[in-house]
XYZ file of C-alpha atoms in Angstrom:
634
model
C 22.879 20.824 5.953
C 21.033 18.987 3.193
C 17.393 19.740 2.488
C 14.699 17.114 2.449
C 13.504 16.030 -0.994
C 9.743 16.226 -1.732
C 8.090 12.814 -1.797
C 6.932 13.474 -5.360
C 10.601 13.291 -6.422
C 11.066 9.655 -5.437
C 10.557 6.425 -7.333
C 10.061 2.965 -5.830
C 11.777 -0.282 -6.801
C 11.587 -3.687 -5.120
C 11.734 -7.475 -5.365
C 8.710 -8.746 -3.330
C 10.977 -8.971 -0.258
C 11.948 -5.347 0.247
C 11.799 -1.956 -1.474
C 13.989 1.083 -2.025
C 13.218 4.751 -2.679
C 15.380 6.422 -5.347
C 15.405 10.213 -5.582
C 15.644 12.374 -8.668
C 19.254 13.078 -7.660
C 20.112 9.387 -8.174
C 20.321 8.599 -4.452
C 18.899 5.537 -2.755
C 17.632 7.375 0.323
C 15.609 4.561 1.899
C 16.095 0.809 1.937
C 15.709 -1.875 4.601
C 17.641 -5.123 4.105
C 17.155 -7.971 3.735
C 13.385 -7.535 4.249
C 10.966 -4.645 4.145
C 10.513 -4.580 7.939
C 14.226 -5.068 8.681
C 16.301 -2.202 10.078
C 17.324 0.330 7.456
C 20.670 0.416 5.666
C 19.943 3.675 3.836
C 17.755 6.230 5.623
C 18.741 9.684 4.378
C 15.048 10.408 3.849
C 14.731 10.419 7.660
C 18.042 12.157 8.334
C 20.107 13.639 5.471
C 23.132 13.915 7.745
C 23.249 10.507 9.409
C 20.801 8.160 7.677
C 23.008 6.720 4.927
C 22.671 6.735 1.133
C 23.932 5.222 -2.106
C 24.069 7.792 -4.898
C 25.217 8.026 -8.502
C 24.852 11.691 -9.473
C 26.330 14.152 -12.010
C 29.133 16.190 -10.447
C 27.822 19.567 -11.559
C 24.416 21.120 -12.047
C 21.743 19.055 -13.760
C 18.059 18.715 -14.472
C 16.481 15.330 -13.796
C 13.350 13.462 -14.803
C 12.171 10.009 -13.816
C 10.065 7.398 -15.562
C 9.403 3.690 -15.322
C 10.092 1.397 -18.220
C 6.631 0.708 -19.588
C 4.559 -1.699 -17.432
C 7.456 -2.447 -15.078
C 8.936 -1.434 -11.733
C 12.279 -0.692 -13.418
C 13.067 2.974 -12.762
C 15.007 5.295 -15.056
C 16.373 8.698 -14.016
C 17.660 10.900 -16.835
C 20.138 13.686 -16.049
C 20.592 16.591 -18.443
C 23.857 18.521 -17.900
C 25.673 21.221 -19.857
C 28.109 18.642 -21.189
C 25.840 15.691 -21.900
C 23.029 13.335 -20.925
C 23.081 10.142 -18.860
C 20.334 7.735 -17.805
C 20.463 5.810 -14.523
C 18.463 2.558 -14.565
C 17.596 1.064 -11.155
C 15.954 -2.254 -10.381
C 15.900 -5.174 -7.975
C 15.603 -8.616 -9.592
C 12.534 -10.550 -8.484
C 13.814 -13.783 -6.993
C 12.548 -16.729 -9.022
C 14.089 -20.066 -8.157
C 14.151 -22.159 -11.306
C 15.081 -25.780 -11.800
C 18.674 -26.475 -12.812
C 19.678 -22.846 -12.245
C 21.780 -21.193 -9.572
C 19.782 -19.076 -7.111
C 19.304 -15.533 -8.375
C 21.252 -12.772 -6.727
C 19.575 -10.387 -4.314
C 20.601 -6.791 -4.747
C 20.146 -3.318 -6.134
C 21.350 -3.060 -9.718
C 22.284 0.352 -11.122
C 23.329 1.001 -14.703
C 24.430 4.478 -15.733
C 24.615 5.040 -19.499
C 25.733 8.140 -21.367
C 23.572 8.881 -24.406
C 25.080 12.202 -25.454
C 28.289 14.148 -24.827
C 30.431 13.534 -21.760
C 29.233 13.538 -18.162
C 31.259 13.444 -14.945
C 29.574 11.564 -12.103
C 30.049 11.221 -8.365
C 29.442 7.986 -6.477
C 28.751 7.935 -2.745
C 28.279 4.689 -0.830
C 27.596 5.359 2.853
C 25.479 2.569 4.387
C 24.387 2.926 8.008
C 23.247 -0.342 9.532
C 20.417 -0.785 12.030
C 18.843 2.640 11.518
C 22.328 4.185 11.858
C 22.693 2.764 15.367
C 25.340 0.143 14.567
C 28.975 0.868 13.841
C 29.537 0.590 10.096
C 32.827 -0.391 8.493
C 33.499 0.037 4.775
C 36.637 -1.511 3.275
C 38.085 -1.581 -0.231
C 38.111 -4.941 -1.992
C 39.279 -5.842 -5.475
C 35.804 -5.629 -7.017
C 34.689 -2.508 -5.145
C 33.776 -2.242 -1.461
C 32.665 -4.408 1.432
C 30.479 -3.005 4.232
C 29.677 -4.658 7.554
C 27.800 -3.805 10.707
C 25.212 -5.322 13.030
C 26.101 -8.826 11.733
C 25.077 -7.756 8.213
C 27.171 -7.455 5.063
C 26.940 -5.584 1.792
C 29.060 -6.055 -1.325
C 29.329 -3.159 -3.773
C 30.691 -4.150 -7.160
C 32.063 -1.048 -8.882
C 33.621 -0.559 -12.356
C 35.736 2.315 -10.970
C 38.161 2.491 -8.073
C 36.567 3.612 -4.822
C 38.191 5.691 -2.094
C 37.203 4.521 1.374
C 37.444 6.401 4.651
C 36.333 3.723 7.094
C 32.571 4.230 7.002
C 31.967 5.109 3.353
C 33.310 5.013 -0.185
C 33.368 7.592 -2.973
C 34.511 7.934 -6.565
C 34.388 10.381 -9.463
C 34.475 9.199 -13.070
C 33.370 10.219 -16.551
C 31.339 8.548 -19.270
C 31.346 9.416 -22.945
C 28.486 8.889 -25.361
C 27.563 5.196 -25.766
C 29.546 4.193 -22.661
C 27.890 2.632 -19.620
C 28.821 1.295 -16.185
C 27.154 -1.108 -13.753
C 27.114 -0.776 -9.963
C 25.654 -3.777 -8.144
C 24.932 -3.797 -4.438
C 24.501 -7.329 -3.141
C 23.347 -8.539 0.217
C 23.489 -12.086 1.559
C 25.877 -12.939 -1.303
C 28.024 -11.382 -4.005
C 26.190 -10.059 -7.048
C 27.487 -10.656 -10.576
C 29.666 -7.778 -11.795
C 29.868 -8.974 -15.382
C 27.996 -6.597 -17.703
C 26.487 -9.477 -19.642
C 25.036 -11.024 -16.474
C 23.640 -7.665 -15.369
C 22.026 -7.074 -18.760
C 20.480 -10.543 -18.618
C 19.034 -9.845 -15.170
C 17.634 -6.527 -16.387
C 15.939 -8.256 -19.314
C 14.563 -10.962 -17.044
C 13.242 -8.382 -14.573
C 11.539 -6.380 -17.325
C 9.981 -9.575 -18.664
C 8.766 -10.559 -15.186
C 6.886 -7.303 -14.654
C 5.442 -7.171 -18.142
C 4.224 -10.748 -17.943
C 2.575 -9.993 -14.586
C 1.063 -6.594 -15.362
C -1.899 -6.402 -17.668
C -1.722 -5.551 -21.334
C -4.760 -4.521 -23.288
C -6.307 -2.732 -26.172
C -7.192 0.354 -24.152
C -10.259 1.049 -26.259
C -11.709 -2.278 -25.081
C -10.288 -2.290 -21.545
C -12.542 -1.954 -18.506
C -10.263 0.853 -17.311
C -9.787 2.499 -20.707
C -9.870 6.286 -20.813
C -9.371 8.554 -17.801
C -7.128 6.981 -15.165
C -6.042 3.945 -17.206
C -2.302 4.533 -16.764
C -2.812 5.368 -13.090
C -4.572 2.038 -12.589
C -1.679 0.169 -14.221
C 0.851 1.980 -12.033
C -1.247 1.306 -8.937
C -1.385 -2.368 -9.868
C 2.417 -2.473 -10.009
C 2.790 -0.559 -6.729
C 0.481 -2.983 -4.931
C 2.522 -5.896 -6.223
C 5.665 -4.318 -4.753
C 3.899 -4.242 -1.377
C 3.189 -7.990 -1.601
C 5.606 -10.078 0.489
C 5.651 -13.227 -1.559
C 7.131 -15.596 1.004
C 4.082 -15.418 3.305
C 1.419 -13.656 1.247
C 1.520 -10.591 3.526
C 0.402 -7.258 2.079
C 2.424 -4.340 3.464
C 0.662 -1.022 4.064
C 3.638 1.062 2.867
C 7.401 0.547 2.464
C 8.384 3.371 4.832
C 8.195 4.493 8.432
C 7.576 7.867 10.059
C 7.045 10.006 6.974
C 4.858 12.574 8.735
C 1.203 13.403 8.287
C 1.914 16.730 9.987
C 5.401 18.112 9.170
C 7.276 18.859 12.373
C 4.654 17.016 14.419
C 4.205 13.657 16.133
C 1.916 11.903 13.631
C 4.648 9.584 12.384
C 3.955 5.844 12.122
C 5.661 2.673 10.968
C 3.630 1.137 8.136
C 6.022 -1.662 7.102
C 3.645 -4.326 8.404
C 0.662 -6.305 7.223
C -2.733 -5.016 8.366
C -5.747 -7.265 7.890
C -7.666 -4.209 6.720
C -5.086 -2.946 4.209
C -4.318 -6.399 2.915
C -7.969 -7.269 2.579
C -8.802 -4.334 0.340
C -5.554 -4.831 -1.597
C -6.544 -8.418 -2.236
C -9.926 -7.382 -3.503
C -8.384 -4.793 -5.836
C -5.845 -7.276 -7.202
C -8.520 -9.927 -7.626
C -10.515 -7.442 -9.646
C -7.432 -7.023 -11.821
C -7.139 -10.775 -12.328
C -4.322 -11.488 -9.830
C -5.912 -14.343 -7.887
C -2.664 -15.842 -6.549
C -2.020 -12.856 -4.280
C -5.597 -12.998 -2.996
C -5.341 -16.687 -2.164
C -2.116 -16.298 -0.187
C -3.370 -13.416 1.928
C -6.785 -14.871 2.744
C -5.374 -18.267 3.658
C -2.811 -16.636 5.931
C -5.272 -14.655 7.997
C -7.958 -17.311 8.116
C -5.265 -19.518 9.613
C -4.567 -16.830 12.239
C -8.273 -16.833 13.106
C -8.177 -20.582 13.715
C -5.200 -20.396 16.048
C -6.719 -20.191 19.514
C -9.454 -17.725 20.387
C -10.670 -15.593 17.479
C -10.183 -12.600 19.785
C -6.431 -13.155 19.401
C -6.551 -11.995 15.800
C -4.512 -8.789 15.733
C -5.165 -5.834 13.450
C -1.637 -6.194 12.070
C 1.327 -8.552 11.976
C 4.912 -8.638 10.837
C 5.469 -9.898 7.307
C 6.509 -13.278 8.691
C 3.532 -13.366 11.046
C 5.288 -11.768 14.017
C 2.899 -10.677 16.745
C 5.231 -8.565 18.913
C 5.605 -5.204 17.154
C 6.787 -3.208 20.143
C 7.119 0.470 19.316
C 10.337 2.371 19.903
C 11.611 5.852 19.048
C 14.804 6.568 17.098
C 15.697 9.785 18.893
C 19.015 10.157 17.051
C 17.196 10.759 13.728
C 15.990 14.250 12.774
C 12.979 12.776 11.045
C 11.647 13.729 7.614
C 10.982 17.488 7.570
C 12.295 17.455 11.163
C 9.310 15.469 12.410
C 9.788 13.487 15.593
C 9.524 10.931 16.983
C 10.803 8.561 14.327
C 9.018 5.325 15.167
C 9.771 1.692 14.428
C 7.262 -0.927 15.469
C 3.580 -0.179 15.936
C 1.663 -0.515 19.170
C -1.632 -0.533 17.259
C -1.056 -4.294 17.060
C -2.416 -4.456 20.619
C -5.602 -2.502 19.925
C -9.168 -3.750 19.663
C -10.327 -2.992 16.110
C -13.571 -4.842 15.550
C -13.884 -3.685 11.954
C -11.078 -6.046 10.870
C -13.438 -9.020 11.099
C -15.603 -7.490 8.412
C -12.515 -6.805 6.317
C -11.380 -10.402 6.567
C -14.808 -11.771 5.669
C -15.037 -9.418 2.673
C -11.668 -10.652 1.439
C -12.884 -14.217 1.727
C -16.153 -13.309 0.038
C -14.178 -12.198 -3.012
C -12.071 -15.356 -2.761
C -15.246 -17.475 -2.633
C -16.182 -16.436 -6.159
C -12.653 -17.031 -7.411
C -12.825 -20.545 -5.940
C -15.927 -21.310 -7.987
C -18.364 -20.973 -5.097
C -16.876 -23.659 -2.820
C -15.946 -23.385 0.877
C -13.483 -25.817 2.435
C -14.204 -27.269 5.862
C -11.231 -25.384 7.312
C -12.373 -22.070 5.918
C -15.927 -22.582 7.147
C -14.498 -23.317 10.585
C -12.694 -19.952 10.461
C -15.756 -18.086 9.235
C -17.927 -19.706 11.904
C -15.449 -18.657 14.580
C -15.585 -15.097 13.305
C -19.398 -15.121 13.263
C -19.498 -16.447 16.843
C -17.019 -13.846 18.052
C -18.703 -10.922 16.302
C -22.122 -12.005 17.607
C -20.813 -11.796 21.153
C -18.558 -8.725 20.915
C -20.033 -6.345 18.334
C -21.071 -3.895 21.058
C -17.573 -3.669 22.572
C -15.663 -0.395 22.506
C -12.511 -0.140 20.408
C -9.937 1.977 18.582
C -11.349 1.386 15.127
C -10.061 1.888 11.616
C -8.108 5.065 12.485
C -6.380 3.396 15.428
C -7.342 6.221 17.781
C -4.974 6.352 20.726
C -7.388 7.887 23.212
C -10.086 6.099 25.175
C -11.915 3.226 23.371
C -15.263 4.222 21.881
C -18.492 2.830 20.479
C -17.472 3.435 16.874
C -20.175 3.377 14.224
C -17.919 2.073 11.462
C -16.725 -0.838 13.593
C -20.311 -1.899 14.198
C -21.214 -1.600 10.521
C -18.264 -3.844 9.656
C -19.400 -6.367 12.257
C -22.814 -6.318 10.574
C -21.122 -6.872 7.206
C -19.160 -9.838 8.588
C -22.377 -11.549 9.673
C -24.247 -10.452 6.558
C -21.722 -12.054 4.194
C -21.280 -15.195 6.313
C -25.044 -15.718 6.434
C -25.167 -15.235 2.678
C -22.432 -17.832 2.199
C -24.316 -20.261 4.445
C -27.434 -19.798 2.317
C -25.523 -20.304 -0.909
C -23.623 -23.415 0.191
C -25.927 -25.067 2.715
C -23.313 -24.805 5.450
C -24.607 -25.142 9.008
C -23.994 -23.349 12.265
C -25.910 -21.425 14.925
C -27.593 -19.470 12.132
C -30.452 -18.170 14.274
C -28.003 -16.676 16.769
C -26.051 -15.043 13.949
C -29.247 -13.668 12.413
C -30.348 -12.252 15.767
C -26.987 -10.499 16.195
C -27.108 -9.326 12.578
C -30.446 -7.606 13.178
C -29.413 -6.278 16.595
C -26.362 -4.548 15.091
C -28.420 -2.944 12.349
C -31.022 -1.684 14.814
C -28.308 -0.291 17.081
C -26.506 1.518 14.258
C -29.697 3.078 12.930
C -30.859 4.143 16.393
C -27.591 5.390 17.895
C -25.260 5.999 14.939
C -27.366 8.550 13.084
C -27.692 12.049 14.547
C -30.800 13.903 13.367
C -29.395 17.345 14.209
C -26.126 16.695 12.396
C -27.983 14.996 9.560
C -25.445 12.196 9.283
C -24.014 9.029 10.724
C -21.299 10.198 13.115
C -17.999 8.749 14.250
C -19.248 7.236 17.499
C -22.285 6.800 19.672
C -20.711 9.099 22.262
C -20.447 12.282 20.185
C -21.487 14.263 17.134
C -18.092 14.421 15.394
C -18.106 13.629 11.691
C -15.957 10.842 10.244
C -15.253 9.965 6.616
C -16.248 6.379 7.362
C -19.817 7.694 7.188
C -19.353 7.548 3.408
C -19.150 3.773 3.666
C -22.712 3.575 4.976
C -23.731 4.251 1.381
C -21.817 1.163 0.261
C -22.439 -1.262 3.107
C -25.933 -2.493 2.232
C -27.227 -1.688 5.708
C -29.555 0.854 4.035
C -30.661 1.373 0.425
C -28.480 3.738 -1.610
C -31.284 6.278 -1.944
C -32.228 6.339 1.733
C -32.355 9.960 2.864
C -29.996 9.207 5.772
C -27.398 7.825 3.345
C -27.674 10.797 0.984
C -27.604 13.281 3.863
C -24.461 11.667 5.312
C -22.621 11.914 1.991
C -23.629 15.562 1.669
C -22.607 16.354 5.254
C -19.181 14.769 4.789
C -18.730 16.901 1.674
C -19.696 20.032 3.559
C -17.674 19.433 6.727
C -14.690 17.297 5.726
C -14.046 17.912 1.997
C -12.557 20.825 0.079
C -13.667 22.065 -3.354
C -11.592 19.382 -5.118
C -13.268 16.626 -3.089
C -10.205 15.882 -0.951
C -11.429 14.591 2.394
C -10.193 14.752 5.980
C -10.577 11.503 7.921
C -12.424 13.123 10.824
C -12.943 16.378 12.666
C -10.548 15.730 15.524
C -8.618 13.072 17.432
C -6.539 12.862 20.591
C -3.150 13.775 19.089
C -1.319 17.080 18.846
C -1.237 18.886 15.533
C -3.224 18.543 12.338
C -3.132 16.201 9.398
C -3.742 16.662 5.683
C -6.476 15.232 3.438
C -6.598 11.447 3.461
C -6.412 10.044 -0.078
C -8.274 6.790 0.612
C -11.213 8.729 2.075
C -11.263 10.968 -0.979
C -11.737 7.895 -3.156
C -14.526 6.796 -0.787
C -16.286 10.031 -1.692
C -16.013 9.070 -5.370
C -17.602 5.695 -4.639
C -20.355 7.126 -2.460
C -21.268 9.700 -5.089
C -21.579 6.926 -7.663
C -23.758 4.927 -5.268
C -26.226 7.789 -4.769
C -26.395 8.477 -8.494
C -24.070 11.483 -8.848
C -21.656 9.929 -11.324
C -20.618 13.113 -13.130
C -19.673 14.692 -9.818
C -17.791 11.516 -8.879
C -15.771 11.679 -12.112
C -14.780 15.259 -11.332
C -13.512 14.322 -7.862
C -11.668 11.290 -9.271
C -9.854 13.391 -11.845
C -9.015 16.023 -9.218
C -7.328 13.384 -7.054
C -5.305 12.064 -9.994
C -3.896 15.554 -10.511
C -2.073 15.232 -7.178
C -0.229 12.011 -8.098
C 3.531 12.292 -8.554
C 5.021 12.426 -12.073
C 5.556 8.666 -11.725
C 1.930 8.098 -10.690
C 2.805 7.397 -7.036
C 0.582 8.603 -4.194
C 1.328 9.024 -0.495
C -1.092 8.598 2.375
C -2.271 12.211 2.455
C -2.388 15.355 0.330
C -1.642 18.815 1.684
C -3.779 20.647 -0.857
C -2.909 24.101 0.451
C 0.816 23.534 -0.213
C 0.373 21.139 -3.162
C 2.427 18.329 -1.661
C 2.085 14.734 -0.546
C 2.509 13.700 3.086
C 2.616 10.494 5.091
C 4.166 7.176 4.247
C 4.967 6.772 0.568
C 3.725 5.257 -1.604
C 0.674 4.198 0.397
C -1.155 0.980 -0.429
C -4.493 2.426 0.749
C -4.204 5.289 -1.749
C -3.490 3.041 -4.721
C -6.186 0.574 -3.655
C -8.635 3.464 -3.530
C -7.652 4.544 -7.032
C -8.197 1.071 -8.520
C -11.490 0.495 -6.765
C -12.879 3.926 -7.596
C -12.037 3.267 -11.228
C -14.204 0.140 -10.861
C -17.071 2.052 -9.255
C -17.039 4.670 -11.977
C -17.479 1.992 -14.589
C -20.196 0.258 -12.602
C -22.563 -0.565 -15.450
C -21.830 -4.307 -15.488
C -21.601 -4.777 -11.734
C -23.908 -6.603 -9.353
C -24.474 -3.838 -6.805
C -26.099 -6.283 -4.418
C -22.542 -7.379 -3.638
C -20.968 -4.001 -2.973
C -17.759 -4.094 -0.964
C -17.706 -1.016 1.313
C -13.929 -0.592 1.518
C -12.999 -1.916 -1.895
C -15.071 -2.175 -5.025
C -18.139 -4.041 -6.199
C -17.778 -7.818 -6.184
C -16.686 -8.521 -9.733
C -18.876 -11.569 -10.308
C -22.415 -11.581 -11.526
C -25.070 -14.067 -10.533
C -24.965 -17.145 -12.720
C -21.704 -16.204 -14.444
C -18.604 -17.084 -12.464
C -16.385 -17.854 -15.421
C -13.821 -15.740 -17.217
C -13.556 -13.190 -14.412
C -9.968 -12.151 -15.141
C -9.996 -8.470 -14.327
C -8.808 -6.478 -17.324
C -9.267 -9.401 -19.697
C -12.627 -10.667 -18.399
C -15.173 -10.282 -21.178
C -17.973 -9.564 -18.680
C -15.977 -6.622 -17.340
C -15.524 -4.880 -20.681
C -17.774 -1.996 -21.532
C -17.744 1.148 -23.621
C -16.932 4.408 -21.921
C -17.363 7.937 -23.168
C -14.531 9.229 -20.992
């Protein structure tokens, strides 16, 4: 029985429609086709016996390393064997429809090239459609193999003859130095099997990523010094989680990678959360990628205009689907034997009042990118949000952690409602827009008074998770960044210190909360650990913040990828992988740590400071913006 591969030994490739995980053994162990929230075709990461894989691997023993081609999402796995060395290059072309050109081919492109000696390689092609629930048929064709199942088709173009056994295909072949071979797996249509066409697509894909990702003189870059390369990799990961067709931002490309190995904390993150997308947008905007921000904000403001604002869900499918019914795949073992394996997510039906603050913060960033103008449609959406929040801020809910027990009066949710009104009122002042401003101001003050009276526990010395109890929650760190109190207020400082004492370890890795209503335990939550960095900066402990930041970076994979959680005791990553929240946190903490040029009156509690200063809204292009460049000693 095959063992499960550590998450740190996977790389991610994608095409802004879907993604694939490629292991250090050369196996595609996870891929959903044709879209990121479609049923899987390869799912060995969830079940090494039944999930399905597509591997190109040396026949004998080998040592492997992985790297990305510089400033791209093109992955290279190098195998060192006793007889020689080969490099496997994996990528998915980003679909760009160009005038007077045939549509580009969708697929996974794999080139294996021998650079030294002679290497024998094994190929295994064993797709399993519909999460391995559909009958799969694999047949030999002249160019390679044809697979079908669940009304879906795959075409594998192979340079070597494949042996098929009905539900899979295999081959063994050798390459000598300076020889190479292309395997192309197409879906929806055949992929080109001509080496020249494949090389051209590789070049075009490399160019696409390098033109999109930032380039800089690191000595003059805002993010120069510690963490620079991690920021660049995070930028590229976040782009892979962007579903270009609709502007959706996906939380992670995987489902049911466990927070607690062997336990039940296994969730499907292949959807677009308002919260996750909002902070992703603000990170990408800070990096100069305004197009992604525009698409996301427009999409969710449109949702808020459709019917009652209360109908805005915390999450949607990438095409805007609202029915994300949860089901269990009981036939899968689950990663590290963790069940249930879930697809769908019933959190879509929860009340999460904090998402209104997230959406307003995303628009607030967009407002500056738009030159300080608000369209009539967008003001209509913002007004609807302000009306709804004014009436419902004191409702109970599930909150940011999507707690599955009884709804509660959650402190963070109320703070985010306050932020929603705070930023909308600020926008009204700046633009002269009208509305029931007095009612919004009354609610704005009522929320603040309620949070300060009921959210802070004198005996605990901190803002707690809810009005009903004294349990600590990492969201207390965001009080320091919300603007509801000054940074140096003793209640803010005490909350940061209490979170450190009760929820953080010596490296600064933070648990989300003390307890919830589920069985088992979870590991340290990476996003919360970056919140600690930001909060420490806010209260003036920058040196300490740098130490925590560098400690977190030490847990990134060799490729710079980070999962949802870190099991510090066993030095491993857990949860869905790679996680957008984690990479957002990295980018935004890098911004906080270089806060010298920022306007801290516009702090964004989940993301970073608003990267526009009063009276200077020009040339704000992230890495290249002259106002964002400063010297750093680190």
